[in-house]
CSV table of C-alpha atoms in Angstrom, one decimal:
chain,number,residue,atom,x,y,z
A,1,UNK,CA,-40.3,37.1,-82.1
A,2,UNK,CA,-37.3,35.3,-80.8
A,3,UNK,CA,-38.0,32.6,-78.2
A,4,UNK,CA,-35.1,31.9,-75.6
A,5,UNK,CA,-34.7,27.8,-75.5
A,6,UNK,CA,-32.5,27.5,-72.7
A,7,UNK,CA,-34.4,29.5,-70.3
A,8,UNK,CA,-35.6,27.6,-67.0
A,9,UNK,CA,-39.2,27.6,-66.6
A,10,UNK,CA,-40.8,28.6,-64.0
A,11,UNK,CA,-42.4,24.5,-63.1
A,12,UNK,CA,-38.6,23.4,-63.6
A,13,UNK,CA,-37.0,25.7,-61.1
A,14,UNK,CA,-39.4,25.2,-58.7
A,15,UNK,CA,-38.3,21.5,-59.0
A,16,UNK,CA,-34.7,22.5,-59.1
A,17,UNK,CA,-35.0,24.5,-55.8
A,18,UNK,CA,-37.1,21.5,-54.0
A,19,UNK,CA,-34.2,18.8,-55.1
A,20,UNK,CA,-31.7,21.3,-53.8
A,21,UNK,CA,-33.6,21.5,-50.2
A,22,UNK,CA,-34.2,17.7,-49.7
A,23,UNK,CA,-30.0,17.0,-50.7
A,24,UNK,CA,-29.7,19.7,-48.4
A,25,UNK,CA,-31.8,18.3,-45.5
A,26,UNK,CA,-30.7,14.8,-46.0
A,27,UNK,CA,-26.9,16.1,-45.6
A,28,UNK,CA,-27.5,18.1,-42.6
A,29,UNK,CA,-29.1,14.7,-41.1
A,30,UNK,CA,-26.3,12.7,-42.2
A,31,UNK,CA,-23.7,15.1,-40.1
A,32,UNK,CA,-26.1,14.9,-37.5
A,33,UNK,CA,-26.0,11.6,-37.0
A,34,UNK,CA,-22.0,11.3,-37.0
A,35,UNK,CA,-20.4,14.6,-36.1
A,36,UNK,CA,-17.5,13.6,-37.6
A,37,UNK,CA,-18.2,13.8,-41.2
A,38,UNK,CA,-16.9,16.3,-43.4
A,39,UNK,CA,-19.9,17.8,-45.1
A,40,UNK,CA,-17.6,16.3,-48.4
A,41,UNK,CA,-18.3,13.0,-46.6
A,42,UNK,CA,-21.9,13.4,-45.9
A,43,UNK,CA,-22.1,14.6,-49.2
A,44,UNK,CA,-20.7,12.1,-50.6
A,45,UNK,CA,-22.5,8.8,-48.5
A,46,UNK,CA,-26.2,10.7,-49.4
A,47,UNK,CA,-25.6,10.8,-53.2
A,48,UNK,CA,-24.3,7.1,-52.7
A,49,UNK,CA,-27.9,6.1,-51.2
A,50,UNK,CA,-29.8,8.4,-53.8
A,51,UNK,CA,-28.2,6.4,-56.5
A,52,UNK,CA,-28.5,2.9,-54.8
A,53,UNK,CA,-32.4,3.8,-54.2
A,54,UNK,CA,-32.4,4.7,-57.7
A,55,UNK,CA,-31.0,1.8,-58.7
A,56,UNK,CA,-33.4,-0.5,-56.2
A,57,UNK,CA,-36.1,1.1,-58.0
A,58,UNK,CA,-35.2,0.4,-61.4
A,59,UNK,CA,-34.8,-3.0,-60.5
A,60,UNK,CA,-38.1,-3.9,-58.7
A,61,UNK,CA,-39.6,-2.3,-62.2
A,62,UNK,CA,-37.4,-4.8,-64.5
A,63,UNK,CA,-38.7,-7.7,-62.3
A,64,UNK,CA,-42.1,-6.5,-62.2
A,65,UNK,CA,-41.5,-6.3,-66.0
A,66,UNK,CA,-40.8,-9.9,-66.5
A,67,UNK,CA,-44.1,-10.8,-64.0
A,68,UNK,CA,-42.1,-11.7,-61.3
A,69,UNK,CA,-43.4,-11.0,-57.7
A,70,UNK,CA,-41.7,-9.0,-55.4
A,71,UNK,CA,-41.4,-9.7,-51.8
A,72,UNK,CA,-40.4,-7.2,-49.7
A,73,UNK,CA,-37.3,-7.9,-47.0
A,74,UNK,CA,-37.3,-7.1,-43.2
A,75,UNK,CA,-35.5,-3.8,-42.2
A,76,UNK,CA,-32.5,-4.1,-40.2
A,77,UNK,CA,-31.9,-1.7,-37.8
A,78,UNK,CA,-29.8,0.8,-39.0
A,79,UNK,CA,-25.8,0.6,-38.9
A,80,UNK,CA,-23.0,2.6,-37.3
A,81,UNK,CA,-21.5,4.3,-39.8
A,82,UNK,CA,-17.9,2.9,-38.7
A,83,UNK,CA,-15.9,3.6,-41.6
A,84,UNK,CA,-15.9,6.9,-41.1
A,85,UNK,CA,-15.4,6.8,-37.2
A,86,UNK,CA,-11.2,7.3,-37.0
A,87,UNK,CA,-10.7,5.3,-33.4
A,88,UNK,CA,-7.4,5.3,-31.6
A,89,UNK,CA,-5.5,2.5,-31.5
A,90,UNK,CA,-6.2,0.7,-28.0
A,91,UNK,CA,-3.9,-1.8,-26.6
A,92,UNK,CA,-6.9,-4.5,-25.6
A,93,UNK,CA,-7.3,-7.5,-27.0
A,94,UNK,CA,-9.9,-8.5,-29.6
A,95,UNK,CA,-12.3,-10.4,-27.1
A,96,UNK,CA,-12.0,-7.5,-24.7
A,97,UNK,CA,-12.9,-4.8,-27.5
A,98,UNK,CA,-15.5,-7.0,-28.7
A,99,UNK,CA,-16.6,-6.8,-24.8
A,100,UNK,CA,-16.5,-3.2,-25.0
A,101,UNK,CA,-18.0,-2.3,-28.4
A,102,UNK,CA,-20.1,-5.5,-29.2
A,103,UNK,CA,-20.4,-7.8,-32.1
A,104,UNK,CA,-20.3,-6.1,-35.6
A,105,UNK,CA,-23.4,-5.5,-37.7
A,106,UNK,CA,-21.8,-7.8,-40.7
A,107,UNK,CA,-22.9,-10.8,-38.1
A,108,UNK,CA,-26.7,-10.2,-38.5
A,109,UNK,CA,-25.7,-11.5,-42.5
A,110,UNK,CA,-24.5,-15.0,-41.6
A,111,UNK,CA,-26.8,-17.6,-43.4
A,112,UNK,CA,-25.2,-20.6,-41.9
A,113,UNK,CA,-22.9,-22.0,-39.4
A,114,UNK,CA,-20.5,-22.3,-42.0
A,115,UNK,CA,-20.2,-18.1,-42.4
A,116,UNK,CA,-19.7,-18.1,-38.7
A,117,UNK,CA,-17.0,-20.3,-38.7
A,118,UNK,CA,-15.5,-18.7,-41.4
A,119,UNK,CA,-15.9,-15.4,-40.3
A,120,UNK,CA,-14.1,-15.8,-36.6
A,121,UNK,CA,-11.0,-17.6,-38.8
A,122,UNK,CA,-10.1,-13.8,-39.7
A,123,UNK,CA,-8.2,-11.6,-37.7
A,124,UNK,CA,-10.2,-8.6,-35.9
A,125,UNK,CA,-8.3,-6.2,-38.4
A,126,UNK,CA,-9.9,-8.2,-41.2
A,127,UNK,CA,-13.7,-8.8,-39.5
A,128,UNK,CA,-13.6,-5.1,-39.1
A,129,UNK,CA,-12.6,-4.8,-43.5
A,130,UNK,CA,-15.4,-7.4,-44.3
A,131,UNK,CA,-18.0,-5.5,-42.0
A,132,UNK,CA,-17.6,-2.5,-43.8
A,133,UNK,CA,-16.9,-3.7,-47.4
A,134,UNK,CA,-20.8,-5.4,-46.5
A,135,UNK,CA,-22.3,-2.1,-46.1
A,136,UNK,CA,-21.7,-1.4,-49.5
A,137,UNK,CA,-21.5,-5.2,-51.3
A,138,UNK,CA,-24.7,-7.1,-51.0
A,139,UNK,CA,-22.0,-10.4,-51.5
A,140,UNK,CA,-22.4,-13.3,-49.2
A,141,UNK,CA,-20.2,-13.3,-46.5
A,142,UNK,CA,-18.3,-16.4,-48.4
A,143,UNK,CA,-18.1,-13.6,-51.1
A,144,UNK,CA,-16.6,-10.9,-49.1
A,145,UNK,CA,-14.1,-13.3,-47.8
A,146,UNK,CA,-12.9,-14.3,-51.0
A,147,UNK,CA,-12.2,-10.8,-51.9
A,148,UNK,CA,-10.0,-10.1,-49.0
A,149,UNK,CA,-8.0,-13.6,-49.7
A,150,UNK,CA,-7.6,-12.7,-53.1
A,151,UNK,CA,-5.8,-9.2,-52.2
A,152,UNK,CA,-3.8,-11.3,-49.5
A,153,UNK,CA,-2.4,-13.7,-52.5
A,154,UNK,CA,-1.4,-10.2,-54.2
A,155,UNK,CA,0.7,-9.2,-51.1
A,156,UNK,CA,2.2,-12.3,-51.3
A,157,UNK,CA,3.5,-12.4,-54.2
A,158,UNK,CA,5.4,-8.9,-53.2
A,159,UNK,CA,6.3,-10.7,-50.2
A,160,UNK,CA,4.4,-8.6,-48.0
A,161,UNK,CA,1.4,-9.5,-45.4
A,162,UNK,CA,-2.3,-7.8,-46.2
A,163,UNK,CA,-3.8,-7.1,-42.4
A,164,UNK,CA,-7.2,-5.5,-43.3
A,165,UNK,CA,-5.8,-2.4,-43.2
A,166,UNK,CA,-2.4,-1.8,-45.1
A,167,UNK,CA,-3.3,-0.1,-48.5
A,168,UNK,CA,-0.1,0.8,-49.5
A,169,UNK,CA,0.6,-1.5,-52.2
A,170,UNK,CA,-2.4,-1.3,-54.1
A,171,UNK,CA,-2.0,2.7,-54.4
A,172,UNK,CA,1.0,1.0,-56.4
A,173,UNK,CA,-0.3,0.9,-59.9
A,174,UNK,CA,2.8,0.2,-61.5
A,175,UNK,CA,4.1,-2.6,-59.1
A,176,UNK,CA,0.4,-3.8,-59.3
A,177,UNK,CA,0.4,-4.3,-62.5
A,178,UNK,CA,3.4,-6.2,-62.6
A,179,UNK,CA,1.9,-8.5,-60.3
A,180,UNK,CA,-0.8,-9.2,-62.0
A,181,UNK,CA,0.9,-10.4,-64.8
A,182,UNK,CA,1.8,-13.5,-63.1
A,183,UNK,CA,-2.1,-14.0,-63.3
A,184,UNK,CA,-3.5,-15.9,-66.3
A,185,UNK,CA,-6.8,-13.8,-66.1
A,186,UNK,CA,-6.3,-11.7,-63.4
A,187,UNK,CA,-10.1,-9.9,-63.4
A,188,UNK,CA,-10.9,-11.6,-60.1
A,189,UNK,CA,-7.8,-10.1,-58.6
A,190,UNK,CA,-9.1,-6.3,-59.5
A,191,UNK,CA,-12.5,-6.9,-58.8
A,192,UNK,CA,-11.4,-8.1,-55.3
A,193,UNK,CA,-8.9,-4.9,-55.1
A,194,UNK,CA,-11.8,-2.7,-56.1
A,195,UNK,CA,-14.0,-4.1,-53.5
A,196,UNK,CA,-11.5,-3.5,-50.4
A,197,UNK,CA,-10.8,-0.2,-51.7
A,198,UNK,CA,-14.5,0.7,-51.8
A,199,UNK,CA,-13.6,0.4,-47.5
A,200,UNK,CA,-11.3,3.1,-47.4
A,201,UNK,CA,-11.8,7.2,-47.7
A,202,UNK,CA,-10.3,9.1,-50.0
A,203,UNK,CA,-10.0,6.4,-53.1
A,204,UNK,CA,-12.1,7.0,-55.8
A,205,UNK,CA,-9.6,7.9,-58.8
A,206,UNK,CA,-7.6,4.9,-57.9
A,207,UNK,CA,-10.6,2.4,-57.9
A,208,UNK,CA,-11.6,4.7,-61.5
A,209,UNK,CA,-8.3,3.4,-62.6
A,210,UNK,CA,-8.9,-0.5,-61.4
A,211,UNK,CA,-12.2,-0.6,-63.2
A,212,UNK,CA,-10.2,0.9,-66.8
A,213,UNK,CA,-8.0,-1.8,-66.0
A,214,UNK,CA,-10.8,-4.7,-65.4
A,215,UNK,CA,-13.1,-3.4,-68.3
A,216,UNK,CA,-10.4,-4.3,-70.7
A,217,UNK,CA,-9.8,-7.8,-69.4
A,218,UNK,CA,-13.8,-8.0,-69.2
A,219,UNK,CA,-14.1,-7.1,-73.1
A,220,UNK,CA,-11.2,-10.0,-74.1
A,221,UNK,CA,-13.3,-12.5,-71.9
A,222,UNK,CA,-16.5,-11.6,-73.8
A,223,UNK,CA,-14.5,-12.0,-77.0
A,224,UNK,CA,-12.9,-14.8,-76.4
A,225,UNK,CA,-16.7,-16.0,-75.4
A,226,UNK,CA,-18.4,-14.8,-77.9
A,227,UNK,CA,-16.1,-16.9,-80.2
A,228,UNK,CA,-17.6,-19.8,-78.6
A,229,UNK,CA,-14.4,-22.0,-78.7
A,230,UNK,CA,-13.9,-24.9,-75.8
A,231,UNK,CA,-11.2,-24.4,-73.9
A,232,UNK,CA,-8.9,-27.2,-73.5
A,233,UNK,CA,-9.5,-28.2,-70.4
A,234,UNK,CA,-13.5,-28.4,-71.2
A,235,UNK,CA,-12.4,-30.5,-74.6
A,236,UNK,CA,-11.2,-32.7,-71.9
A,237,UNK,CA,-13.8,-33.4,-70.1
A,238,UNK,CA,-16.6,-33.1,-72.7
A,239,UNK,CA,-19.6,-35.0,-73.3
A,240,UNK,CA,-22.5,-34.1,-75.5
A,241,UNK,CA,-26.0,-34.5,-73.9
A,242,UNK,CA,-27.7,-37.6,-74.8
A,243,UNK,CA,-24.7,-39.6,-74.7
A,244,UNK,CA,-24.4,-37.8,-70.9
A,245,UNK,CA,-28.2,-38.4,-70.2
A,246,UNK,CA,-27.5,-42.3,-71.3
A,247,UNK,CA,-24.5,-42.7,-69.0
A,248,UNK,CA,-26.1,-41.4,-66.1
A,249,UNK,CA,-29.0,-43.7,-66.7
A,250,UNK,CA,-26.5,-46.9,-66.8
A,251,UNK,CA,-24.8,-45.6,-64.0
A,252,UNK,CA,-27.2,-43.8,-61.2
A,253,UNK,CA,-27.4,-46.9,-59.3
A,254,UNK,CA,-23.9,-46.5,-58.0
A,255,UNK,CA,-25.4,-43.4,-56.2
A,256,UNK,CA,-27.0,-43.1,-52.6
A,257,UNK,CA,-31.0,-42.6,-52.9
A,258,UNK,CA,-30.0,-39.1,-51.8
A,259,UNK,CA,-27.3,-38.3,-54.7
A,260,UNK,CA,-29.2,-40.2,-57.4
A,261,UNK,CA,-32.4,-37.2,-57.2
A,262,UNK,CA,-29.9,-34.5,-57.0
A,263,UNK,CA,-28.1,-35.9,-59.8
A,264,UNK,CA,-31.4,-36.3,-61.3
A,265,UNK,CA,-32.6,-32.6,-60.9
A,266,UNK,CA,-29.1,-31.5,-62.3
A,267,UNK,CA,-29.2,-33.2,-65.6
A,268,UNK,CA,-33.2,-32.9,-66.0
A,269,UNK,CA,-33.7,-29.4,-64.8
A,270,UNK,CA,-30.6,-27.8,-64.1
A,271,UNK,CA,-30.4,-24.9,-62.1
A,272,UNK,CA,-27.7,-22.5,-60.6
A,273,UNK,CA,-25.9,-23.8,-57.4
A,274,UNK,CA,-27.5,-21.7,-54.2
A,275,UNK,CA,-30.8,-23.4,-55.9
A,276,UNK,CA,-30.5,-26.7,-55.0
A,277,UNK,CA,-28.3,-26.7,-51.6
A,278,UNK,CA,-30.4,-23.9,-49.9
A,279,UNK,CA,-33.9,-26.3,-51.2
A,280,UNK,CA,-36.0,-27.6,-48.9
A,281,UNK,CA,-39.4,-29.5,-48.4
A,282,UNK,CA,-42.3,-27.5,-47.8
A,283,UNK,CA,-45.8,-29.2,-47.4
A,284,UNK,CA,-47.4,-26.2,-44.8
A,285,UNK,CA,-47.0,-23.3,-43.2
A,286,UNK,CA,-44.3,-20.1,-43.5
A,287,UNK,CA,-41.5,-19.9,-45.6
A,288,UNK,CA,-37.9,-18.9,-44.7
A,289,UNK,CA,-37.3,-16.3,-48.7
A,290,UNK,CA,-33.0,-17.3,-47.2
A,291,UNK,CA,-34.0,-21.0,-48.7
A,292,UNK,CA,-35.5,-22.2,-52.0
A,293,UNK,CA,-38.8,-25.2,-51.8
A,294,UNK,CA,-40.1,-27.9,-53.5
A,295,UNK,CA,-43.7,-26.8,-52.5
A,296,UNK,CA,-46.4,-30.4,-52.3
A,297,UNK,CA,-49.7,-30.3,-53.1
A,298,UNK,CA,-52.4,-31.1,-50.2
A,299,UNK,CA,-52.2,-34.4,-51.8
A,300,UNK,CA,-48.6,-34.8,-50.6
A,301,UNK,CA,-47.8,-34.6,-54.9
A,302,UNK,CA,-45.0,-32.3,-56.0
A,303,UNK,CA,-46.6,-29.5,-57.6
A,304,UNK,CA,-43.8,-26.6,-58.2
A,305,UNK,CA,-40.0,-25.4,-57.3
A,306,UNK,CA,-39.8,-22.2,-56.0
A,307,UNK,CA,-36.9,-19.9,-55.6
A,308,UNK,CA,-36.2,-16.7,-53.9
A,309,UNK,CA,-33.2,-14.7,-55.5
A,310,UNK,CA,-32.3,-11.6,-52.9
A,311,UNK,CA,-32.3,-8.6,-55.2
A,312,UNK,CA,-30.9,-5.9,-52.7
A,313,UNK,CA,-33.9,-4.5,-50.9
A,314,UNK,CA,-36.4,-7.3,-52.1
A,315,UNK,CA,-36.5,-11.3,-53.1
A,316,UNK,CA,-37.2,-12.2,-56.2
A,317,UNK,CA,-39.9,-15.0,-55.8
A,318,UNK,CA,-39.9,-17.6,-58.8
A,319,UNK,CA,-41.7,-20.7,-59.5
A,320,UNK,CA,-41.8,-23.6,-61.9
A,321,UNK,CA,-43.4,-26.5,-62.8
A,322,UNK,CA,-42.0,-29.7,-62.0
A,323,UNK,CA,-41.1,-31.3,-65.1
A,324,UNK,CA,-43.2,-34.6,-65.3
A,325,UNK,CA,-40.2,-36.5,-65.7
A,326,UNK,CA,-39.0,-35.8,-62.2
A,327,UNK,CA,-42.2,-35.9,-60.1
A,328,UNK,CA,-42.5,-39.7,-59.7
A,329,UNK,CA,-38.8,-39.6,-58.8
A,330,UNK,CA,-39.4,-37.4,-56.5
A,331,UNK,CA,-42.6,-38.4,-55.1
A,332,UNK,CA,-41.2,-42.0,-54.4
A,333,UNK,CA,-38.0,-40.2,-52.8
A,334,UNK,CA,-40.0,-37.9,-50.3
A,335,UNK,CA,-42.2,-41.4,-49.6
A,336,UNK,CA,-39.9,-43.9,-48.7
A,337,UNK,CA,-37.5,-41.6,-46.9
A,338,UNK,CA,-40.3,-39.4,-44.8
A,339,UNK,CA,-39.4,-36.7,-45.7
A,340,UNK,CA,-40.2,-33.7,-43.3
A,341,UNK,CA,-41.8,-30.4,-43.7
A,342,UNK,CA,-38.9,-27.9,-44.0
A,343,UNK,CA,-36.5,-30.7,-44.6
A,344,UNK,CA,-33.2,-29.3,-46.2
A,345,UNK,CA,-33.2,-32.0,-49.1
A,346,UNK,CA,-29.8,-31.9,-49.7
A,347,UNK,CA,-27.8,-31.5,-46.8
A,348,UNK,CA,-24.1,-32.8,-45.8
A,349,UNK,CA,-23.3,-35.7,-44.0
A,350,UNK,CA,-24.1,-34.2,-41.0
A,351,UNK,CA,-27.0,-32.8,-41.5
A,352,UNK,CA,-25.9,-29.0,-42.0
A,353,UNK,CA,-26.0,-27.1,-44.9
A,354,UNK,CA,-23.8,-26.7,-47.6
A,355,UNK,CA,-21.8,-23.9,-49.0
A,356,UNK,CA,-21.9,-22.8,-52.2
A,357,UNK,CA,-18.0,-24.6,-52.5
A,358,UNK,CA,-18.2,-27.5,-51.0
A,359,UNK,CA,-21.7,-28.3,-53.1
A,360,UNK,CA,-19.7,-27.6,-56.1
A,361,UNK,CA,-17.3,-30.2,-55.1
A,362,UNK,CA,-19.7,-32.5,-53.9
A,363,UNK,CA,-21.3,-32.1,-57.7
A,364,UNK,CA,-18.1,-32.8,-59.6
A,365,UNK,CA,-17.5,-35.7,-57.2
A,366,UNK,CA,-21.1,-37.9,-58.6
A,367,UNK,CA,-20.3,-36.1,-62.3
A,368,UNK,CA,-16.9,-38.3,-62.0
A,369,UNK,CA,-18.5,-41.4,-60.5
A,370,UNK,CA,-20.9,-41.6,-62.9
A,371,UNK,CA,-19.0,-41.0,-66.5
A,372,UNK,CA,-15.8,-40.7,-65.2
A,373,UNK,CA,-15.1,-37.4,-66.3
A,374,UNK,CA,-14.2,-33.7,-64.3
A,375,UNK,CA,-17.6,-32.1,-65.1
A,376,UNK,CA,-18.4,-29.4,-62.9
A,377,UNK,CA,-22.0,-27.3,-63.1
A,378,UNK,CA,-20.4,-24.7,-65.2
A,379,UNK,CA,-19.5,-26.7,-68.2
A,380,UNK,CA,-22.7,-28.7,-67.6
A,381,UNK,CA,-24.4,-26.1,-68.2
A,382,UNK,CA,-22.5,-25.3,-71.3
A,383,UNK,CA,-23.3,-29.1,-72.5
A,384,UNK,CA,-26.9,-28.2,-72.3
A,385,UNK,CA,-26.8,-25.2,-74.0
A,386,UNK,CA,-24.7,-26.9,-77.2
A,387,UNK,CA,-27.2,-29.3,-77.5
A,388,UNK,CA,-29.9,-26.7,-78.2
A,389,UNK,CA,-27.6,-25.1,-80.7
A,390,UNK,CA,-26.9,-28.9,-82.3
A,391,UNK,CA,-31.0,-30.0,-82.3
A,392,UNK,CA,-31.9,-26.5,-83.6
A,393,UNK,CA,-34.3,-25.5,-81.0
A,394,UNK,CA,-36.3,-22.3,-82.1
A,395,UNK,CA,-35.7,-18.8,-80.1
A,396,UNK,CA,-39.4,-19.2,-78.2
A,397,UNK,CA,-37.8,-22.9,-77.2
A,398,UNK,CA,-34.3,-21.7,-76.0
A,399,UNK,CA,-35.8,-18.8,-74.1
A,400,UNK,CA,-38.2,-21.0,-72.4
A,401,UNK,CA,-35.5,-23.5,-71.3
A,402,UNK,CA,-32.9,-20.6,-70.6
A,403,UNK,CA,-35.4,-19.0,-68.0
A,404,UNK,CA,-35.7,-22.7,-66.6
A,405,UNK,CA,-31.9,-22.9,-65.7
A,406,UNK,CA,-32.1,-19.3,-64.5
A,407,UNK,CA,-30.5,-17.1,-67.1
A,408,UNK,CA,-31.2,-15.3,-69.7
A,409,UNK,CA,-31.2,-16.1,-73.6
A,410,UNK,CA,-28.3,-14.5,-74.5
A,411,UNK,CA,-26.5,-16.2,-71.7
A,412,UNK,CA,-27.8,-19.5,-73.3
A,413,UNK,CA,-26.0,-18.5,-76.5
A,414,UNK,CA,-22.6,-17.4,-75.1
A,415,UNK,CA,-22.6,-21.0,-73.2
A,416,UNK,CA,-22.8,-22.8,-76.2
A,417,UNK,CA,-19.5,-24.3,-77.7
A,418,UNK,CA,-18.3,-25.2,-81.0
């Protein structure tokens, strides 16, 4: 007897019909809520949050994977959908239609006084861009703002002006193109374009034909990575380890108390950039999952570092052990300056917080005064990973040190250079 393969049964179209009821219901709620969707629109924004939940959910299951714990985020209240509200064009000023409609959602996202700041820089046009290119980019604010400046220096160099809302030339492929030319690796420049086109309606084979565009510049990079070559300006400025680990040795005492133990957490336990300016002291009571601690023992000993990565709707919460090598150092540091509970530990001059550019410079700055050379985090971090490559170490070793600095081992491998 013949047997028909491709015929639904009867459990699957049960499941079929109930999948087909809840996009249905979650459709109808999404026109609901802003009567002037298309149901193309609605469609369209309810498959977008399907496949982002998805996505959330395949994530939390990774980091559970690797034993990482999972902390849940506080719910903001939901957002007006403005980019798909068409408004007139009202001739008020921005302060009075900030009167009149209120502050934008992207606000609630600022970390620091230094997102504010830059943030109120941008025209209104350009607020209004970045609060809706943060609906859909979980980017920091600093992030967002790069994007748009990076579109702006495309403009330019057509001798136009980008206001936030003048598309025109990137629907331009050809004139584009030629653009980016000028660029020496222009991948930034279409990721940025991607990411303000992302604002608009009505984009998506355009911002298809970006990412073709990116993926091949993408694969060269990895390529020209994998290849493991310096470039010239890292042959430069290079230094292999212990000869680097020597000199700052001869050399830390031309450093403030405060420089010398950042310095001395970069070379002995190096870690990306957010970890270290957004670290703080923490002897009691709650944490803040927006900064990263150096968590002390009821003994007033440090016991652990522990970092909180925002993963979309959740923090990843990491900790490790303080090397021994850093916790007299450190222990000696928090004495003799007092330091408080909830202390940023390495703040600016005046007492705010970094950002994530000006604690790169500040970085470079001691890498210079101590060996005299342009070392910045990223080719530190390449130094490191040579000198695993150089002494050997085994895969168990690398993959040890390579969750240390927060990446992954195959990440260690690509930083290594020949």
């Amino acid at each position: 007897m013949s047997v028909n393969r491709n015929k639904e049964s009867k459990q699957a179209i049960i499941q079929r019909e109930y999948r087909e009821r809840k996009l249905n219901k979650l459709i109808d709620e999404e026109m609901s809520k802003n009567k002037k969707l298309t149901r193309e629109q609605a469609i369209k924004i309810v498959k977008d949050n399907i496949r982002k939940k998805n996505s959330e959910n395949r994530q939390i299951l990774r980091m559970k994977k690797r034993g990482s714990k999972i902390v849940k985020k506080e719910k903001e209240p939901e957002e007006r959908k403005e980019e798909y509200i068409t408004e007139n064009l009202n001739p008020l000023s921005t302060a009075e239609i900030k009167k009149i409609k209120g502050d934008l959602q992207v606000i609630k996202k600022f970390k620091t006084d230094d997102d504010k700041k830059l943030f109120n820089r941008l025209s209104y046009a350009e607020q209004k861009l970045i609060n809706r290119m943060s609906k859909f980019n979980k980017s920091s604010i600093r992030s967002l703002v790069q994007y748009l400046q990076k579109v702006k220096q495309v403009y330019k160099k057509d001798n136009q002006v980008f206001n936030g809302s003048n598309i025109g030339l990137l629907k331009d492929k050809r004139k584009v193109l030629n653009i980016l030319s000028n660029y020496k690796n222009p991948k930034d420049h279409i990721y940025a374009i991607i990411n303000v086109l992302k604002a608009f309606f009505n984009n998506d084979e355009l911002i298809k034909y970006y990412e073709t565009i990116m993926k091949k510049f993408m694969e060269k990079n990895v390529k020209d990575i994998r290849q493991n070559k310096k470039s010239e300006k890292q042959n430069q400025n290079w230094i292999n380890y212990d000869k680097l680990v020597k000199i700052f040795k001869q050399n830390k005492n031309k450093l403030n108390d405060n420089d010398k133990l950042l310095m001395s957490f970069i070379i002995f336990f190096p870690r990306r950039l957010q970890d270290y300016y957004k670290m703080k002291l923490h002897k009691t009571g709650k944490k803040d999952m927006n900064f990263n601690y150096l968590n002390l023992n009821k003994f007033n000993m440090p016991s652990s570092f522990q970092f909180f990565r925002s993963k979309s709707q959740n923090y990843e919460d990491t900790t490790k052990r303080i090397p021994s090598s850093l916790k007299n150092i450190i222990m000696n540091y928090v004495r003799e300056k007092e330091v408080k509970n909830n202390q940023l530990l390495f703040p600016k001059s005046n007492g705010k917080i970094h950002n994530a550019d000006s604690f790169s410079k500040h970085i470079t700055k001691l890498f210079k005064d101590i060996t005299g050379k342009n070392i910045n985090m990223n080719l530190y971090r390449h130094i490191v990973a040579t000198n695993l490559s150089d002494k050997n170490y085994s895969m168990n070793q690398r993959e040890k040190i390579a969750s240390e600095m927060g990446h992954s081992i195959l990440k260690s491998y690509e930083y290594s250079k020949k």
